[in-house]
Every structure is written in C-alpha cells, then in structure tokens.
Coordinates of C-alpha atoms and ligand atoms in Angstrom, one line a residue:
M1 CA -6.6 -17.3 0.8
Q2 CA -8.5 -18.5 3.9
Q3 CA -7.7 -22.2 3.2
N4 CA -4.0 -21.5 3.2
Q5 CA -2.6 -21.5 6.7
L6 CA 0.6 -19.7 5.9
F7 CA -1.2 -16.8 4.2
E8 CA -3.8 -16.7 6.9
K9 CA -1.1 -16.6 9.6
T10 CA 0.8 -13.9 7.7
R11 CA -2.4 -11.9 7.3
W12 CA -3.0 -12.0 11.1
Q13 CA 0.6 -11.0 11.8
L14 CA 0.4 -8.1 9.3
A15 CA -2.9 -7.0 10.7
C16 CA -1.5 -7.1 14.3
W17 CA 1.5 -5.2 13.3
Y18 CA -0.6 -2.5 11.5
A19 CA -2.9 -2.3 14.5
G20 CA 0.0 -2.2 17.0
V21 CA 1.8 0.5 15.1
M22 CA -1.4 2.5 14.6
G23 CA -2.3 2.0 18.2
V24 CA 1.1 3.4 19.4
I25 CA 0.8 6.4 17.0
L26 CA -2.8 7.1 18.0
S27 CA -1.9 6.9 21.7
I28 CA 1.0 9.3 21.3
C29 CA -1.2 11.6 19.3
G30 CA -4.0 11.4 22.0
F31 CA -1.5 12.1 24.7
G32 CA -0.1 15.0 22.7
V33 CA -3.5 16.5 22.1
Y34 CA -4.3 16.2 25.8
E35 CA -1.1 17.8 26.9
A36 CA -1.5 20.6 24.3
I37 CA -5.1 21.4 25.5
A38 CA -4.0 21.3 29.2
H39 CA -1.1 23.5 28.5
A40 CA -3.1 26.0 26.4
H41 CA -5.7 26.3 29.2
K42 CA -3.1 26.7 31.9
I43 CA -1.3 29.5 29.9
T44 CA -4.7 31.3 29.4
L45 CA -5.5 31.0 33.1
D46 CA -2.1 32.3 34.2
R47 CA -2.3 35.3 31.8
E48 CA -5.8 36.1 33.0
L49 CA -4.6 36.0 36.6
E50 CA -1.5 38.0 35.9
S51 CA -3.4 40.7 34.0
V52 CA -6.1 41.1 36.7
A53 CA -3.5 41.0 39.5
G54 CA -1.4 43.7 37.7
T55 CA -4.4 46.0 37.2
I56 CA -5.5 45.7 40.9
H57 CA -1.9 46.1 42.1
D58 CA -1.4 49.3 40.2
S59 CA -4.6 50.8 41.4
L60 CA -4.1 49.8 45.1
E61 CA -0.5 51.2 45.2
T62 CA -1.9 54.7 44.5
V63 CA -3.8 54.7 47.8
L64 CA -1.7 52.6 50.3
E65 CA 0.0 54.8 52.9
E66 CA 1.2 52.8 55.9
P67 CA 2.7 49.2 55.6
G68 CA 0.1 46.6 56.6
I69 CA -2.6 49.2 57.2
L70 CA -5.7 49.4 55.0
A71 CA -6.2 52.9 53.6
P72 CA -9.8 54.2 53.6
D73 CA -9.6 55.0 49.9
L74 CA -9.1 51.3 49.2
R75 CA -12.9 50.8 49.2
R76 CA -13.1 53.0 46.1
F77 CA -11.5 50.1 44.2
L78 CA -12.7 47.2 46.3
P79 CA -16.1 48.0 47.8
N80 CA -16.7 44.3 48.7
L81 CA -13.4 44.2 50.7
C82 CA -13.8 42.2 53.9
I83 CA -11.5 43.0 56.8
A84 CA -9.9 39.8 58.2
T85 CA -10.7 40.6 61.8
E86 CA -14.4 41.5 61.1
K87 CA -17.3 39.3 60.2
C88 CA -18.3 40.1 56.6
A89 CA -21.8 40.0 55.2
T90 CA -21.9 39.3 51.5
E91 CA -22.4 42.7 50.0
P92 CA -24.1 43.0 46.6
R93 CA -21.5 43.2 43.9
N94 CA -21.1 46.4 42.0
P95 CA -20.8 45.5 38.4
H96 CA -20.1 49.1 37.4
L97 CA -16.7 49.1 39.1
H98 CA -14.2 47.5 36.7
L99 CA -11.8 46.0 39.2
V100 CA -14.5 44.4 41.3
G101 CA -16.3 43.3 38.2
A102 CA -13.2 41.3 37.1
I103 CA -13.1 39.5 40.5
A104 CA -16.8 39.0 40.7
Q105 CA -17.1 37.4 37.3
G106 CA -15.3 34.2 37.9
D107 CA -14.2 32.0 40.7
Y108 CA -11.7 34.5 41.9
Y109 CA -10.6 35.5 45.4
L110 CA -8.3 38.4 46.4
R111 CA -6.4 38.6 49.6
L112 CA -4.2 41.3 51.1
V113 CA -1.5 39.9 53.3
N114 CA 0.8 42.0 55.5
L115 CA 4.6 41.6 55.6
S116 CA 4.4 39.1 58.5
G117 CA 2.3 36.9 56.2
N118 CA -1.0 37.5 58.0
L119 CA -4.3 38.0 56.2
V120 CA -5.4 41.7 56.4
A121 CA -8.4 41.7 54.0
L122 CA -10.1 39.6 51.3
A123 CA -12.6 40.0 48.4
G124 CA -14.3 37.8 45.9
I125 CA -15.2 34.2 46.8
H126 CA -14.2 33.0 50.2
P127 CA -12.7 29.5 49.9
P128 CA -13.2 27.7 53.3
G129 CA -10.2 26.5 55.2
L130 CA -7.6 28.2 52.9
S131 CA -4.4 28.9 54.7
T132 CA -4.1 32.6 55.5
Q133 CA -0.3 32.4 55.6
S134 CA 1.5 33.7 52.6
I135 CA 3.4 31.1 50.6
P136 CA 6.7 32.3 49.1
G137 CA 7.0 32.5 45.3
K138 CA 5.0 34.2 42.6
W139 CA 2.8 31.3 41.6
Q140 CA 1.2 28.8 44.0
T141 CA -1.4 26.1 43.8
V142 CA -3.4 25.9 47.1
V143 CA -6.1 23.5 48.3
D144 CA -9.2 24.6 50.3
G145 CA -11.1 22.6 53.0
N146 CA -13.3 21.0 50.4
G147 CA -10.3 19.8 48.4
I148 CA -10.8 22.3 45.6
R149 CA -7.6 23.4 44.1
Y150 CA -6.8 27.1 43.4
H151 CA -4.1 28.6 41.3
Q152 CA -2.8 31.8 42.9
I153 CA -0.5 34.7 42.0
S154 CA 1.3 36.7 44.7
V155 CA 2.5 40.3 44.0
T156 CA 4.3 42.6 46.4
L157 CA 2.4 45.8 47.3
H158 CA 4.2 49.1 48.0
T159 CA 3.0 52.2 49.7
Q160 CA 2.8 55.6 48.0
D161 CA 6.3 56.4 49.2
Y162 CA 7.6 53.1 48.0
R163 CA 7.9 51.2 51.3
D164 CA 6.9 47.5 51.3
W165 CA 3.2 47.2 52.3
G166 CA 2.6 43.5 52.1
Y167 CA 1.3 41.2 49.4
L168 CA -1.6 40.9 47.1
Q169 CA -2.8 37.4 46.4
L170 CA -5.2 36.7 43.6
G171 CA -6.4 33.1 43.1
R172 CA -8.8 31.3 40.9
S173 CA -10.5 27.9 41.3
L174 CA -9.1 25.1 39.1
A175 CA -12.4 23.1 39.4
E176 CA -13.7 24.1 36.0
W177 CA -10.3 23.5 34.3
E178 CA -9.9 20.1 36.0
H179 CA -13.5 19.2 35.1
Y180 CA -12.8 20.0 31.4
L181 CA -9.5 18.1 31.4
S182 CA -11.1 15.0 33.0
F183 CA -13.8 15.1 30.3
I184 CA -11.1 15.1 27.6
K185 CA -9.2 12.4 29.5
L186 CA -12.3 10.2 29.7
S187 CA -13.1 10.8 26.0
L188 CA -9.5 9.7 25.1
I189 CA -9.7 6.7 27.5
F190 CA -12.9 5.4 26.0
G191 CA -12.3 6.7 22.4
L192 CA -8.9 5.1 22.0
P193 CA -10.0 1.5 22.4
L194 CA -12.9 2.1 20.0
A195 CA -10.4 3.7 17.6
L196 CA -8.1 0.7 18.0
L197 CA -10.9 -1.7 17.3
L198 CA -11.7 0.2 14.1
V199 CA -8.0 0.2 13.3
G200 CA -7.9 -3.5 13.9
F201 CA -10.7 -4.2 11.4
A202 CA -9.2 -1.8 8.9
S203 CA -5.8 -3.5 9.3
W204 CA -7.3 -6.9 8.8
W205 CA -9.0 -5.7 5.6
L206 CA -5.8 -3.9 4.4
A207 CA -3.6 -6.9 5.1
G208 CA -6.0 -9.0 3.0
L209 CA -5.7 -6.5 0.2
A210 CA -1.9 -6.3 0.4
M211 CA -1.7 -10.1 0.4
Q212 CA -4.0 -10.6 -2.5
P213 CA -1.5 -10.2 -5.4
I214 CA 1.1 -12.1 -3.5
Y215 CA -1.3 -14.9 -2.9
Q216 CA -2.3 -14.9 -6.6
S217 CA 1.3 -15.2 -7.8
Y218 CA 1.9 -17.9 -5.1
Q219 CA -1.0 -19.8 -6.6
Q220 CA 0.3 -19.3 -10.1
I221 CA 3.7 -20.6 -9.0
Q222 CA 2.1 -23.6 -7.3
Q223 CA 0.1 -24.3 -10.4
F224 CA 3.1 -23.9 -12.6
T225 CA 5.2 -26.2 -10.5
A226 CA 2.5 -28.8 -10.5
D227 CA 2.0 -28.6 -14.2
A228 CA 5.8 -28.6 -14.9
A229 CA 6.2 -31.7 -12.7
H230 CA 3.3 -33.4 -14.4
E231 CA 4.7 -32.7 -17.9
L232 CA 8.2 -33.9 -16.8
R233 CA 6.8 -37.0 -15.3
T234 CA 5.1 -38.2 -18.5
P235 CA 8.2 -38.7 -20.6
L236 CA 10.2 -40.0 -17.6
A237 CA 7.5 -42.6 -16.9
A238 CA 7.5 -43.6 -20.6
V239 CA 11.3 -44.0 -20.5
R240 CA 11.1 -46.1 -17.4
A241 CA 8.4 -48.3 -18.8
T242 CA 10.3 -48.8 -22.0
V243 CA 13.5 -49.7 -20.1
E244 CA 11.8 -52.0 -17.7
S245 CA 9.9 -53.9 -20.4
T246 CA 13.1 -54.2 -22.5
L247 CA 15.0 -55.5 -19.5
R248 CA 12.5 -58.3 -19.0
I249 CA 13.3 -59.7 -22.5
T250 CA 16.2 -62.1 -22.1
Q251 CA 17.3 -62.2 -25.7
L252 CA 17.1 -58.9 -27.5
N253 CA 17.6 -58.7 -31.3
E254 CA 18.9 -55.6 -33.0
V255 CA 15.5 -54.4 -34.2
E256 CA 14.2 -54.5 -30.6
I257 CA 17.2 -52.6 -29.4
R258 CA 16.8 -50.0 -32.0
E259 CA 13.1 -49.6 -31.2
T260 CA 13.8 -49.2 -27.5
L261 CA 16.6 -46.6 -28.2
N262 CA 14.4 -44.7 -30.6
S263 CA 11.6 -44.5 -28.1
I264 CA 14.0 -43.3 -25.4
H265 CA 15.5 -40.8 -27.8
R266 CA 12.0 -39.4 -28.6
Q267 CA 11.1 -39.0 -25.0
N268 CA 14.5 -37.5 -24.3
H269 CA 13.9 -35.0 -27.0
R270 CA 10.5 -34.1 -25.6
L271 CA 12.1 -33.7 -22.1
S272 CA 14.9 -31.5 -23.4
Q273 CA 12.4 -29.3 -25.4
L274 CA 10.2 -28.9 -22.3
V275 CA 13.2 -28.0 -20.1
K276 CA 14.4 -25.6 -22.7
D277 CA 11.0 -23.9 -22.9
L278 CA 10.7 -23.7 -19.2
L279 CA 14.2 -22.1 -18.8
W280 CA 13.4 -19.7 -21.6
L281 CA 10.1 -18.6 -19.9
S282 CA 11.8 -18.2 -16.5
R283 CA 14.5 -16.1 -18.1
M284 CA 11.8 -13.9 -19.7
D285 CA 10.1 -13.5 -16.3
R286 CA 13.3 -12.5 -14.6
Q287 CA 14.6 -10.0 -17.1
N288 CA 13.5 -7.8 -19.9
R289 CA 16.0 -8.7 -22.6
A290 CA 16.1 -5.1 -23.9
K291 CA 19.8 -5.2 -24.4
E292 CA 19.4 -7.8 -27.3
K293 CA 17.0 -5.6 -29.2
K294 CA 18.0 -4.1 -32.5
L295 CA 16.3 -3.0 -35.7
C296 CA 14.9 -6.0 -37.6
C297 CA 12.9 -6.4 -40.7
L298 CA 9.6 -8.2 -40.4
N299 CA 9.3 -8.9 -44.1
D300 CA 12.4 -11.1 -43.9
I301 CA 11.2 -12.9 -40.7
I302 CA 7.8 -13.7 -42.4
S303 CA 9.5 -15.0 -45.5
D304 CA 12.0 -17.1 -43.5
V305 CA 9.2 -18.7 -41.4
Q306 CA 7.2 -19.5 -44.6
E307 CA 10.3 -21.1 -46.2
E308 CA 11.1 -23.0 -43.0
L309 CA 7.6 -24.4 -42.6
A310 CA 6.7 -25.0 -46.3
A311 CA 7.7 -28.7 -46.1
L312 CA 5.6 -29.2 -42.9
A313 CA 2.6 -27.6 -44.6
I314 CA 3.0 -29.8 -47.7
A315 CA 3.3 -32.9 -45.5
A316 CA 0.0 -31.9 -43.8
N317 CA -1.6 -31.3 -47.2
L318 CA -2.1 -27.6 -46.4
T319 CA -1.5 -24.4 -48.4
L320 CA 0.8 -21.9 -46.7
I321 CA 0.3 -18.5 -48.2
K322 CA 2.3 -15.3 -47.5
N323 CA 0.6 -12.0 -48.0
I324 CA 2.8 -8.9 -47.6
N325 CA 0.7 -5.8 -47.8
V326 CA 3.4 -3.2 -47.3
A327 CA 5.2 -1.3 -50.1
Q328 CA 8.4 -0.7 -48.0
P329 CA 10.1 -3.2 -45.6
L330 CA 8.7 -2.9 -42.1
T331 CA 11.3 -2.6 -39.3
I332 CA 10.8 -2.7 -35.6
V333 CA 13.2 -2.6 -32.6
A334 CA 13.2 -6.2 -31.5
D335 CA 15.0 -9.3 -30.5
E336 CA 15.2 -11.1 -33.8
E337 CA 15.5 -14.5 -32.3
Q338 CA 12.4 -14.0 -30.2
L339 CA 10.3 -12.6 -33.1
Y340 CA 11.3 -15.5 -35.3
R341 CA 10.2 -17.9 -32.5
L342 CA 6.9 -16.0 -32.1
V343 CA 5.9 -16.3 -35.7
M344 CA 7.2 -19.9 -35.9
N345 CA 5.1 -21.0 -32.8
L346 CA 1.9 -19.5 -34.2
V347 CA 2.3 -20.8 -37.8
S348 CA 3.3 -24.3 -36.6
N349 CA 0.2 -24.3 -34.4
A350 CA -2.0 -23.2 -37.3
I351 CA -0.6 -26.1 -39.4
Q352 CA -1.0 -28.6 -36.5
Y353 CA -4.6 -27.6 -35.7
S354 CA -5.8 -27.5 -39.4
H355 CA -7.5 -30.2 -41.4
S356 CA -5.9 -31.6 -44.5
G357 CA -6.7 -29.5 -47.5
G358 CA -7.0 -26.3 -45.5
E359 CA -5.2 -23.0 -45.7
V360 CA -2.8 -21.1 -43.5
T361 CA -2.1 -17.4 -44.4
L362 CA 0.6 -15.2 -43.1
I363 CA -0.2 -11.5 -43.4
L364 CA 2.0 -8.5 -42.9
E365 CA 0.6 -5.0 -42.9
K366 CA 0.9 -1.8 -40.9
S367 CA -1.2 0.9 -39.2
A368 CA -0.1 4.4 -38.4
S369 CA 2.1 3.3 -35.5
D370 CA 2.2 -0.5 -35.5
A371 CA 3.3 -3.4 -37.6
I372 CA 0.5 -6.0 -37.8
I373 CA 1.2 -9.7 -38.3
Q374 CA -1.7 -12.0 -38.8
I375 CA -1.7 -15.8 -38.8
Q376 CA -5.0 -17.1 -40.2
D377 CA -6.0 -20.7 -40.5
T378 CA -9.0 -22.6 -41.6
G379 CA -8.6 -25.2 -38.9
I380 CA -10.5 -26.6 -35.9
G381 CA -10.9 -23.2 -34.1
I382 CA -11.1 -22.5 -30.4
S383 CA -14.3 -22.1 -28.4
P384 CA -15.0 -18.8 -26.7
E385 CA -14.6 -20.3 -23.2
E386 CA -11.2 -21.7 -24.1
Q387 CA -10.0 -18.4 -25.7
T388 CA -9.6 -16.7 -22.3
R389 CA -7.2 -19.4 -21.0
I390 CA -5.4 -20.2 -24.2
F391 CA -2.3 -18.1 -23.3
D392 CA -1.9 -19.7 -19.8
R393 CA 1.2 -21.8 -19.3
F394 CA 0.6 -25.6 -19.9
Y395 CA -3.0 -24.9 -20.9
R396 CA -4.2 -27.2 -23.7
V397 CA -7.7 -27.1 -25.2
N398 CA -7.8 -30.8 -25.2
S399 CA -4.8 -32.4 -23.6
D400 CA -5.2 -35.7 -25.3
R401 CA -5.5 -34.2 -28.7
S402 CA -2.6 -31.8 -28.0
R403 CA -0.4 -34.4 -26.5
S404 CA -0.5 -36.4 -29.7
T405 CA 1.1 -33.3 -31.4
G406 CA 3.9 -33.3 -28.9
G407 CA 3.0 -29.9 -27.4
A408 CA 3.2 -29.1 -23.7
G409 CA 0.9 -26.1 -23.8
L410 CA 3.8 -23.6 -23.6
G411 CA 3.8 -22.3 -27.2
L412 CA 1.2 -19.6 -26.8
A413 CA 2.5 -18.6 -23.3
I414 CA 5.9 -18.1 -24.9
A415 CA 4.3 -16.1 -27.8
E416 CA 2.5 -13.8 -25.4
A417 CA 5.7 -13.3 -23.3
I418 CA 7.6 -12.3 -26.5
V419 CA 4.9 -9.8 -27.5
K420 CA 4.8 -8.3 -24.1
N421 CA 8.6 -8.0 -24.1
H422 CA 8.2 -5.9 -27.3
N423 CA 5.4 -3.7 -25.9
G424 CA 3.0 -5.2 -28.3
Q425 CA -0.4 -6.9 -28.2
I426 CA -1.7 -10.3 -29.3
Q427 CA -5.3 -11.0 -30.0
L428 CA -7.2 -14.0 -31.0
Q429 CA -10.4 -14.4 -33.0
S430 CA -11.6 -17.9 -33.5
Q431 CA -14.7 -19.9 -34.3
L432 CA -15.0 -23.6 -33.7
A433 CA -14.7 -25.6 -36.9
K434 CA -14.1 -22.5 -39.0
G435 CA -10.6 -21.4 -38.0
S436 CA -8.5 -18.9 -36.0
I437 CA -6.8 -15.6 -36.6
F438 CA -3.9 -14.5 -34.3
T439 CA -3.2 -10.8 -34.7
I440 CA 0.0 -9.3 -33.3
R441 CA 0.6 -5.6 -33.1
L442 CA 4.2 -4.4 -32.6
P443 CA 5.2 -0.7 -32.4
L444 CA 7.1 0.4 -35.5
A445 CA 10.7 1.8 -35.2
K446 CA 10.9 5.6 -35.4
T447 CA 14.0 5.6 -37.6
P448 CA 14.1 4.3 -41.2
S449 CA 15.5 0.9 -41.7
P450 CA 19.2 0.7 -42.6
F451 CA 18.9 -3.0 -43.7
G452 CA 16.6 -3.0 -46.7
N453 CA 15.6 -6.6 -47.5
K454 CA 18.9 -8.2 -46.8
I455 CA 18.6 -9.2 -43.1
K456 CA 18.7 -12.9 -42.4
P457 CA 17.1 -13.8 -39.0
A458 CA 18.8 -16.4 -36.9
K459 CA 17.2 -19.8 -36.8
I460 CA 16.3 -21.4 -33.5
Ligands
LIG501 P1 0.8 -26.8 -27.6 O1 2.3 -26.9 -27.5 O2 0.1 -27.8 -26.9 O3 0.3 -26.5 -29.0 P2 0.2 -24.0 -27.3 O4 0.4 -23.1 -26.1 O5 0.9 -23.6 -28.5 O6 0.5 -25.4 -26.8 O7 -1.3 -24.1 -27.6 C1 -2.2 -24.3 -26.5 C2 -3.5 -24.9 -27.1 O8 -4.2 -23.9 -27.9 C3 -3.3 -26.1 -27.9 O9 -3.4 -27.2 -27.1 C4 -4.4 -26.0 -28.9 O10 -5.4 -26.8 -28.5 C5 -4.8 -24.6 -29.0 N1 -4.4 -23.9 -30.2 C6 -3.3 -23.2 -30.4 N2 -3.2 -22.7 -31.7 C7 -4.4 -23.1 -32.3 C8 -4.9 -23.0 -33.6 N3 -4.3 -22.2 -34.5 N4 -6.1 -23.5 -33.8 C9 -6.8 -24.3 -32.9 N5 -6.3 -24.5 -31.6 C10 -5.1 -23.9 -31.3

C-alpha cells in the first residue's frame, strides 16, 4: 500500500479525519468533565456555607436584643468574636463549641454587619483588606488585599422581638477550590495533546486496517485488467499480423484467401469466447443468480456431459468413464446451465491435460447432506505450489502449454464461482505425473425430486 500514492494519500486523509473528529470529541468531553467537577465543587461549597450560616443565624437570633448592638450572651456561641472597634488578640479556639468549631475548621470568616452596612464584629480568619461594607444580595464573591477570592453568604439577622438587627456574613476562601481546578485544567491542557498524539497513531493504524481490503481488491482489479488486456491483445495482434502479411501479397489465390480467413475466424472465435467468459464472470461477481435456481437432477447432468465429451475423449485416445454410486437420482437446487458448465469445464480440462491412453472418470455419490461430484484423471497433475493459485483468474500452470489448448485460464475461476454461487465447495488433490481429482460438494435439496430421470439440461 505504501507504494501507491493514491492509497497513501487516502490513508493520511482518513487518519486526519479520525484524529480530528476524535480530537473534537475528546476536547468536548474534557471541557464537560472540567465544568462538571467545577460545578459539583461549587454546589458543595455553597451548601456548606448555607448550612453553617443557617445554624449560626438561628442561634444568634435567640440572644440579639437591640439592632446593631452586640448582646453579651453572644460570646456563648462565638467566644472568639472580635469587636470591630477593638484590637483583637487571637484567642485559642474552643473545639468543644460546635458553632465555633465549624468556623475554625476551614478557611471561614464570620462578620456581623449593622443595618448601615458597618462591620460590628468578626470571627474566624481575618482576611486583610476585605471591604467592611455590606454588599447587597445573598451570595457574593469578594477579594482580599492579597488577591485571594472568598465566596460569601449574607443573611439578615433579627432581634428577639423580630426587629432587623443587621447582617450575618459568612465567607470561605476559594483558594483551595481554585488550586484544585487549576490542577485539573493543567492536567487537561497537557493530557489532551498527549491523548491526541495517541489518537493520531491509532487513527493511522486503523486507517491502514480499513484500507487493506479495499487495497487488495484494487490490486485484484488491476491484475485482472492487465491480464484481460494481455489476453485480448494476443488474438488481436495475430489478426493484425495475418491481415498485414496478406495485404503485402499482390496476387492472392483462393487457397491463400481461405487460409487467411480461417486464421482470422479462429482468432475471432477465441476473442469472442474470452469476452463471453469475462462478461459471465463479471455478471457472477455483481449478482447472485439465485432467481434462476430450481431443482435439477445431477445424474442427468453427469450423463449429458459424458455424452457430449465422448467424441473428444475418443479423439484424444482416452477412456471416459461414468460412475454413478447413488441408488436414487440426486437433486439439488441449482442453476442448471451453470452446473452443466461446471462439470463441462472440469471434464474437458481432465481430457486436455491427460496423456493418450489415460482415463477420465466422472463419479457421482452423496454424503448425509451433500451431493459429491468427482472428476478424476490420470493426466499430468498439478504441483503443490501451483494448486493454491489454480483457481485464480487467468492463471495457467504453464502459459505456453495452456495457450496451445486455447485456454485463457478462466475455466477453473468460472468453476469456483459457480460452486460458490451454490454454497458448495471445490477441492483439488493432485500429484505431478499421476493425475488430479477435483471434488465438488453441493448441498442436497431438502424436498424429494419431482423430476425422476427425465430432466434434460440445457446445452451451453
Ligand atoms: P485453461 O482455460 O487454461 O485450461 P483453467 O482455469 O481451466 O484454464 O485451468 C487453469 C490451469 O490449470 C491450466 O492452465 C492447467 O495448466 C491447469 N489444469 C486445470 N485442470 C487440470 C487438470 N485436470 N490436470 C492438470 N492441469 C490442469
């Protein structure tokens, strides 16, 4: 595949498309995962803030008396509370008090703001340079003097007699959250190109795999076209040579004219046969001719082929024997014309490639589910290396030897195509100088034959 530029280019294009599409999908997935993680963490943070703020708010409202004034009982809940106007020493945290414990655990701060928006008291961490003014709205994100961002919830506080006291603001540093998110972002930024590189290699490999069968059939078509052109060129060249040499003769007598016409006629016949075979094979490739199948009797086909080729066998000084080893006529669902052609091709090959005085035997028998046709000969045989290629189109064991028989190397290819079209199998056993056995197995018809022995296969 590497030598062929078209396939190489297509492979690159396919690989780029695979990698591109996978890259987009991976990027979208990565972005989605990042957003989901960020969202989940934000929700958890908000819930935590809301729950802690709610608990503190409920406890404080039980002790607040005058709007904006800190009640002495407040220290029961918030012992670390620092009055805004006083300088606060960092007091030891009391882990036994639940409310303080919640604030002391994380990066929380708590601020009590009066109705005018001025800070009255604070607890927890003391972010430097944080605005003491209240910001309207329940949720806010504020930034301290060091640039650290805090997420903050504001809840209105009421006195015991339900007058507005001011606001409770509970905030938490976003540093840890942002640090975690930037770690994920970095992992995605560096992980994605690496993943894309792997996807690129995988795409290249997959594109190669996907192209392999296409390339193989492309090569077969190329080979077929070259072989077909070669086969067509030979008779055409022969005709041209005959015509040119005849034209050079100034005075032609009748015998010479007849010889020339006979030669042209022979080559024309060869050409027509070749084109017919090619058309037939291409039709077999394009469609399964299942519609033309019907019940046909193999006994009759075997007998007809033997009858048809008896004269040829006698001319070649060969004995053509028919051996039918079934008590009842064997029927299969098949295209009669094709079956006839199959047996004809194999028997005529057996006659062609046998020495004078040899024997060709046509055997018909059956197994539990198949009809078995065997064509045995005592001919020249086929070497084991050639046996694997013998069914290829235009393949001839020895082209010179075969050309003298007039064959183009399509007979066995047609035979194999017919067997495949009937869901059967064809096998070859052969030994050089001893002979060959072609065995065809075809599935038997399920229903009994309505024809008996009377069917007459059509001749081709
Ligand atoms: P062709 O038309 O040339 O005979 P086939 O496809 O029928 O083409 O056969 C391909 C080749 O297989 C032939 O060239 C021949 O050499 C070899 N072959 C086929 N049948 C036999 C056989 N019975 N014995 C020996 N060789 C055979």
